[in-house]
C-alpha positions as MATLAB code, in Angstrom:
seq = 'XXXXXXXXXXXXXXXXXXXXXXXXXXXXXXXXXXXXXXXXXXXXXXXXXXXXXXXXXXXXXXXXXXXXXXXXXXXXXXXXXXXXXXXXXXXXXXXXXXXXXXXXXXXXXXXXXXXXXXXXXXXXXXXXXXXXXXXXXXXXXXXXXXXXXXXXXXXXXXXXXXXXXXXXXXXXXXXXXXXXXXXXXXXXXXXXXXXXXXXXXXXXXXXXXXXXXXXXXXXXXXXXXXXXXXXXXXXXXXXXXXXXXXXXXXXXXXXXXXXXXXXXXXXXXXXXXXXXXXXXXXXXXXXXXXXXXXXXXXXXXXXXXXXXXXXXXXXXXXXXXXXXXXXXXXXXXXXXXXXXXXXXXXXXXXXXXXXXXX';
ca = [
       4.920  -29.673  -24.371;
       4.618  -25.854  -24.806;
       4.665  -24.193  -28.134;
       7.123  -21.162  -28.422;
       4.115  -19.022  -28.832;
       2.189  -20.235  -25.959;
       2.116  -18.158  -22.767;
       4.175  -19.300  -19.600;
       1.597  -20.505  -17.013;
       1.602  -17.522  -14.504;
       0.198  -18.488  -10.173;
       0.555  -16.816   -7.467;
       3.431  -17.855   -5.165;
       2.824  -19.966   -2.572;
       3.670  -19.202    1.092;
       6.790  -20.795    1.469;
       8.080  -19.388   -1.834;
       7.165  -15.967   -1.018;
       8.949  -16.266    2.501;
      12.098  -17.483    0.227;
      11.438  -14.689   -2.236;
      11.591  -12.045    0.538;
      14.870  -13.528    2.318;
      16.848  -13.172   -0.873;
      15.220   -9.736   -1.750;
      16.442   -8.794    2.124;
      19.493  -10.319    1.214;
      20.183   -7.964   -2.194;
      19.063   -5.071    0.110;
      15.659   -4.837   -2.168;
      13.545   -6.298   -0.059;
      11.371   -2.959    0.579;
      11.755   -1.606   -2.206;
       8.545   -1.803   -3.919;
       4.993    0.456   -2.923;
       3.419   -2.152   -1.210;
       5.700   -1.313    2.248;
       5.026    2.822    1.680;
       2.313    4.387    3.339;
       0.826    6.252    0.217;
      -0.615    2.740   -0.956;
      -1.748    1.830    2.730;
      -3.970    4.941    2.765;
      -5.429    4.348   -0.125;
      -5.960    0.370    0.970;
      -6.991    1.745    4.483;
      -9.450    4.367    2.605;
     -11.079    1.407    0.702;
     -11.273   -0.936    3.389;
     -13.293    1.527    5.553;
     -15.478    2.554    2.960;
     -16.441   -1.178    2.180;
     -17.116   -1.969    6.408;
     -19.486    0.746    6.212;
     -21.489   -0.826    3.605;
     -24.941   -1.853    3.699;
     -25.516   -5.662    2.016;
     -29.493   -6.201    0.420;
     -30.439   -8.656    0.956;
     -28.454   -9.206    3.949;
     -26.154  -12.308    3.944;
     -24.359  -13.361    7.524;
     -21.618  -14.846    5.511;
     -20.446  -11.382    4.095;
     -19.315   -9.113    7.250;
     -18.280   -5.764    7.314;
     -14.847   -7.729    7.953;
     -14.961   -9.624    4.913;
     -15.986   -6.991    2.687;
     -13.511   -4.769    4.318;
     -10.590   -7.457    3.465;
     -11.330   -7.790   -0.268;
     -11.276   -3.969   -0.746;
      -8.284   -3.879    0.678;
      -6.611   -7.372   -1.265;
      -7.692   -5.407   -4.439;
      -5.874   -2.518   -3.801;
      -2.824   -4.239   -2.854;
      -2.546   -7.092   -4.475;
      -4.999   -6.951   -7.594;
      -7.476   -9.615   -6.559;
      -8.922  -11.429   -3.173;
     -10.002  -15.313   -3.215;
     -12.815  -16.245   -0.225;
     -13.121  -20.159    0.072;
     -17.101  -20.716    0.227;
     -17.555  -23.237    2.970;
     -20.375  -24.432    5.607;
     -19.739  -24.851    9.070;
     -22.651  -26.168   11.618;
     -25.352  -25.518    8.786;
     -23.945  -21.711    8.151;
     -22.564  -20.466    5.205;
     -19.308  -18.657    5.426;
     -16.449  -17.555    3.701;
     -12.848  -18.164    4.310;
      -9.713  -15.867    3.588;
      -7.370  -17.770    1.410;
      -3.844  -16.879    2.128;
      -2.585  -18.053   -1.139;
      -3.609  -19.695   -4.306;
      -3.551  -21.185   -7.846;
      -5.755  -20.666  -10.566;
      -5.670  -23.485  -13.356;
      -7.695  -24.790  -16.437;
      -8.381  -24.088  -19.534;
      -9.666  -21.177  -21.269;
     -13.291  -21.770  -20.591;
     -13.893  -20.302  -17.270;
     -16.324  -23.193  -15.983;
     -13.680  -25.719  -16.138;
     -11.292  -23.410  -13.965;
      -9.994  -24.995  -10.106;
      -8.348  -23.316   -7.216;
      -5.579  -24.436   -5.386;
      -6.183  -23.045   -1.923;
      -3.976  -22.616    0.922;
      -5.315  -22.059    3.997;
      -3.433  -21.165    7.292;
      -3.647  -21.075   11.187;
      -1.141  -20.627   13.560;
       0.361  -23.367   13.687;
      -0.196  -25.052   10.737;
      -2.049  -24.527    7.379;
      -4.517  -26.271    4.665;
      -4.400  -27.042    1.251;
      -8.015  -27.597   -0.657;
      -8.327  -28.312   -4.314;
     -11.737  -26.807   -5.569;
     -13.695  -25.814   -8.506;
     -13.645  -22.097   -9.312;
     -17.273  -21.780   -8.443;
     -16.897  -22.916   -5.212;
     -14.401  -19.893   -4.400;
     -15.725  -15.770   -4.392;
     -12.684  -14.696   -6.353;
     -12.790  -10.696   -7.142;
     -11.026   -8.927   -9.181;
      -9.913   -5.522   -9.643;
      -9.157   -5.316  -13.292;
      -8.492   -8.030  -16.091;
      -5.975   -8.533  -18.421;
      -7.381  -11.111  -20.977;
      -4.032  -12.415  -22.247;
      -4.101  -13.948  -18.222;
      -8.055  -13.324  -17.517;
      -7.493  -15.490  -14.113;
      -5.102  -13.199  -12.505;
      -6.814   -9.739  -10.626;
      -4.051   -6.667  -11.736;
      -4.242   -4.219   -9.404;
      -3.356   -0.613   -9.720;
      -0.096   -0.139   -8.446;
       0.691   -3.630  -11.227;
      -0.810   -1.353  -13.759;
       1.235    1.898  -13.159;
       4.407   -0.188  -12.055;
       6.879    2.533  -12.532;
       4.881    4.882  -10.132;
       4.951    2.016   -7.595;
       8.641    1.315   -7.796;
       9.174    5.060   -7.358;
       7.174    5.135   -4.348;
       8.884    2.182   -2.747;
      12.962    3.576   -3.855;
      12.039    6.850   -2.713;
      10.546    5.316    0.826;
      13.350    3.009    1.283;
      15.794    5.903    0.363;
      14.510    8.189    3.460;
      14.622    5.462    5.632;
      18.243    4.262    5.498;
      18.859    8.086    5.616;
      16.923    8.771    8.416;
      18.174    5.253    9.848;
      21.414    6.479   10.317;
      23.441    7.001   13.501;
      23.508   10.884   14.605;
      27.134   11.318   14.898;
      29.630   14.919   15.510;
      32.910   15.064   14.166;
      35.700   16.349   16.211;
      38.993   16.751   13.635;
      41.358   16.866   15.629;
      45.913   17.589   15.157;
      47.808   14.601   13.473;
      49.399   14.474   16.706;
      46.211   13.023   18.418;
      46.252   10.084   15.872;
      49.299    8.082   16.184;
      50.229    5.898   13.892;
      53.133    2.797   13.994;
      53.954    1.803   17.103;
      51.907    4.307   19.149;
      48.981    3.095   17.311;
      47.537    1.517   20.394;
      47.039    4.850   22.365;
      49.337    4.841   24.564;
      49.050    7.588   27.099;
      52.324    7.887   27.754;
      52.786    8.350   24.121;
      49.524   10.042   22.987;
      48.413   13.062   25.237;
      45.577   13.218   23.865;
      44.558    9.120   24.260;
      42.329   10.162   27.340;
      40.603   12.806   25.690;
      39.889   10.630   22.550;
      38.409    7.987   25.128;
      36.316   10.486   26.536;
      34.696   12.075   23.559;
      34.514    8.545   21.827;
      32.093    7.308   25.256;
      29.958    9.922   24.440;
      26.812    9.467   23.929;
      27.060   11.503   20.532;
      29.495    9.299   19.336;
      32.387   11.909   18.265;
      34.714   10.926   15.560;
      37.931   11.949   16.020;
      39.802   12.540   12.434;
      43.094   13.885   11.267;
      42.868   17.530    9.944;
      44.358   18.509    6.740;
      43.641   22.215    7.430;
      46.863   23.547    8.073;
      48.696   21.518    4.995;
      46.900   23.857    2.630;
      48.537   26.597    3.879;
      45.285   28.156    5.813;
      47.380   28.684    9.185;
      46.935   28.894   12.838;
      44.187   31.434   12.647;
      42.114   28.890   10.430;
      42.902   25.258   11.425;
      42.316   25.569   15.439;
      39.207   27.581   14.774;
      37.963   24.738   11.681;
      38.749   21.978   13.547;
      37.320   22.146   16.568;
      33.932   23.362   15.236;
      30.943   20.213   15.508;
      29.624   19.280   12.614;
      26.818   16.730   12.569;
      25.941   13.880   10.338;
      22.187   13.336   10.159;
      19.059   13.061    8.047;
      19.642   16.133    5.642;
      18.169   15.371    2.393;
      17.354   18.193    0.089;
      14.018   19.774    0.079;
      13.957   18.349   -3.757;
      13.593   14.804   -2.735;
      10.779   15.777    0.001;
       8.817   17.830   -2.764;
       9.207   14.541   -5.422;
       7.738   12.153   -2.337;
       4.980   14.210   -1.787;
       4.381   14.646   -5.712;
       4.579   10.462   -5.841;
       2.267   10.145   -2.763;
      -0.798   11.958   -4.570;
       0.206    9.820   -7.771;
      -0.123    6.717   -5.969;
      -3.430    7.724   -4.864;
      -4.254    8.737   -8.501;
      -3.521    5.165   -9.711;
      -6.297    4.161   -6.919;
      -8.814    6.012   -8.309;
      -8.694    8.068   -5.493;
      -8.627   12.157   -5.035;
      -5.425   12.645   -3.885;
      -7.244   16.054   -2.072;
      -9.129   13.191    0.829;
      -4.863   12.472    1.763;
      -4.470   16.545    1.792;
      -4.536   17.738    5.475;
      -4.071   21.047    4.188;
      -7.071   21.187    1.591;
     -10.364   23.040    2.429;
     -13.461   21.116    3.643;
     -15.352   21.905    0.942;
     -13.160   20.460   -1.735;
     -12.811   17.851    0.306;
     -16.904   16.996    0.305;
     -16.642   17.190   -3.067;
     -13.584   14.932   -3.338;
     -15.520   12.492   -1.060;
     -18.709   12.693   -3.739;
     -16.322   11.735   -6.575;
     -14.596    9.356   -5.558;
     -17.482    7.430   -3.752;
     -19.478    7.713   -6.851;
     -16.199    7.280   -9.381;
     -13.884    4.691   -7.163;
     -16.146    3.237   -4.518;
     -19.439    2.121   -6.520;
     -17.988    0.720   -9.540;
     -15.683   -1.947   -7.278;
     -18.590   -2.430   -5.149;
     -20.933   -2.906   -8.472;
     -17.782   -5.898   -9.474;
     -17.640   -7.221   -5.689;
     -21.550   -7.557   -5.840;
     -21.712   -9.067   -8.676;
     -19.187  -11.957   -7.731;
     -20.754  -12.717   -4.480;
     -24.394  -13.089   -6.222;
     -23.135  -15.398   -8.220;
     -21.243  -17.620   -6.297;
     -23.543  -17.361   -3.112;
     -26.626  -17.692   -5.289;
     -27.881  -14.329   -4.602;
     -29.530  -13.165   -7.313;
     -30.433   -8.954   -7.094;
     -27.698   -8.541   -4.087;
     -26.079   -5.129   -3.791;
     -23.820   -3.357   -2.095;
     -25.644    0.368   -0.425;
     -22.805    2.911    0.289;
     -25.085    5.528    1.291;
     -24.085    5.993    4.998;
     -20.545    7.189    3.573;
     -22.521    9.994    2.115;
     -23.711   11.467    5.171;
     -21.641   14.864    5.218;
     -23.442   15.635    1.640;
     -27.091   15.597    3.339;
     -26.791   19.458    3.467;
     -25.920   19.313   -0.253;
     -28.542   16.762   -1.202;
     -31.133   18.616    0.713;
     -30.480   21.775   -1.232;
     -31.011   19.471   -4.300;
     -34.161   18.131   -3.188;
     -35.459   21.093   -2.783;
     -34.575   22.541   -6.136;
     -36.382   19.366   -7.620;
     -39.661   19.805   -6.162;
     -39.635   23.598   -6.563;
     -38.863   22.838  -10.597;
     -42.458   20.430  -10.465;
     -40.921   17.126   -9.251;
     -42.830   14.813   -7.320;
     -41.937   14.430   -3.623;
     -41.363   10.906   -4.103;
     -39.439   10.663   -6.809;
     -37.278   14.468   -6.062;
     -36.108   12.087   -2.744;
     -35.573    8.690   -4.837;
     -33.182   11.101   -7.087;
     -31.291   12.437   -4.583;
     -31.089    9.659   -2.399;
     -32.061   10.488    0.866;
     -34.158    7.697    0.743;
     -33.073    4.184   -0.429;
     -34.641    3.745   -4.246;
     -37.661    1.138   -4.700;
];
């Protein structure tokens, strides 16, 4: 039994329970509504997953590709965490996306298992393992549920829920049909028995046909101009002015996306100035230098440290120098300033890394 103080046991849904999950949010009309369908988070997952496919692996492993690396940037970004099966296949060592998965045990980490599911296209695997036998990384921790990854966007949920409204919001809007409307005399919409539109009742039946064929799709509707005592100067010339029906949202709710967008990118540890078109190249670099040193090396310091452990790697690192290669100019007016100060050649380039450290 569970005590009333105990903690409900928390997994990630499975496949078919997220497919089930996703009909009913369709269903409820919520099924986009959350920041993992907005493009603010997939720049930021995009951003990551680049960064981490241009890394450089010491020792070298053949099991960790740029791909995989790539993928568990990315799964941390978006989802909080990314689980690699660690399997052999004709003497190799490899690792295996898992698609999803279960986390169970107790509270001592060694006597954790996965439940992993593993899929193809046409048909998927289930394989019950021990935790070490799984590279399972993690963007952040909560310890009141240490075996779930919580990812940013989980973290600033409010922010992400914004994101997703405001997204799904603009696209109904912009989803709809362009349309004119035509008002048109009572006259021209009969009601009773000439409800039909009859010509020979309705003069204007033909005209209404016409319009309605269009491919603007005019709407013909019954004025009310002329019961509000505006007169024939003002209901002829009212009513047969076209007015459209579009995507017209106020500049207010354009200015709050963008506003949300950088946010999103904030909660990613991210500069929001790299998603700036409009921003100067030199902020920019400099954006670049933070966030490789502030965002990028920390989750590849965590990422390292997993896959040493669980490949039995001891010392293995990830090298994100070649994303620094627009800051040589910058690092070579450093140097300089190092060995004019009384620095040693050797260790003026070990400190500004233009050379890889011994």
């Amino acid at each position: 039994m569970r005590w009333p103080w105990q903690r409900r046991t928390e997994s990630r849904a499975s496949f078919s329970e997220s497919v089930v999950a996703a009909l009913y949010a369709g269903a409820a009309g919520t099924g986009t509504r959350n920041a993992l369908a907005t493009a603010a988070l997939e720049s930021c997952a995009a951003l990551y997953a680049g960064a981490f496919a241009r890394a450089r692996l010491e020792p070298a492993t053949p099991a960790v590709t740029p791909a995989v690396l790539a993928l568990i940037a990315r799964d941390l970004i978006r989802r909080g965490e990314s689980l690699h099966l660690v399997d052999v296949e004709a003497g190799a060592l490899m690792l295996r996306p898992v698609g999803s998965w279960d986390i169970r045990g107790g509270h001592d980490p060694a006597s954790w298992w996965a439940r992993c599911d593993l899929f193809g296209p046409s048909g998927n695997v289930t394989q019950f393992v021990p935790h070490e036998a799984v590279v399972h990384c993690r963007y952040a921790v909560d310890p009141s549920r240490p075996w779930l990854g919580v990812g940013p966007l989980q973290w600033a949920e409010s922010t992400g829920a914004l994101a997703g409204r405001l997204e799904t919001g603009l696209a109904d809007e912009a989803g709809a049909s362009p349309a004119q409307i035509v008002p048109v005399p009572a006259e021209a919409a009969p009601t009773g028995a000439d409800a039909d539109g009859d010509p020979s009742t309705d003069p204007l039946a033909k005209l209404r046909a016409d319009i309605g064929g269009a491919r603007g799709k005019a709407v013909l509707l019954e004025t009310t101009a002329a019961g509000y005592g505006q007169g024939p100067a003002g209901a002829p010339r009212r009513d047969w002015e076209q007015r459209r029906i579009g995507a017209e949202w106020p500049d207010v709710l354009e200015t709050t996306r963008r506003t949300v967008f950088m946010d999103v990118a904030s909660a990613c540890n991210l500069p929001a100035v790299l998603l700036e078109s409009r921003a100067e190249g030199t902020s920019q670099r400099e954006a670049l230098r933070r966030w490789v040193h502030l965002g990028v090396e920390p989750m590849g310091a965590l990422i390292a440290a997993e896959l040493a452990a669980k490949l039995d790697r001891p010392g293995l690192m990830l090298d994100f120098s070649p994303l620094m290669a627009s800051d040589l100019a910058g690092r070579g007016r450093f140097l300089k300033q190092l060995v004019d100060s009384g620095m040693s050649l050797d260790g003026a380039l070990a400190l500004s890394h233009l050379v890889p450290a011994e």
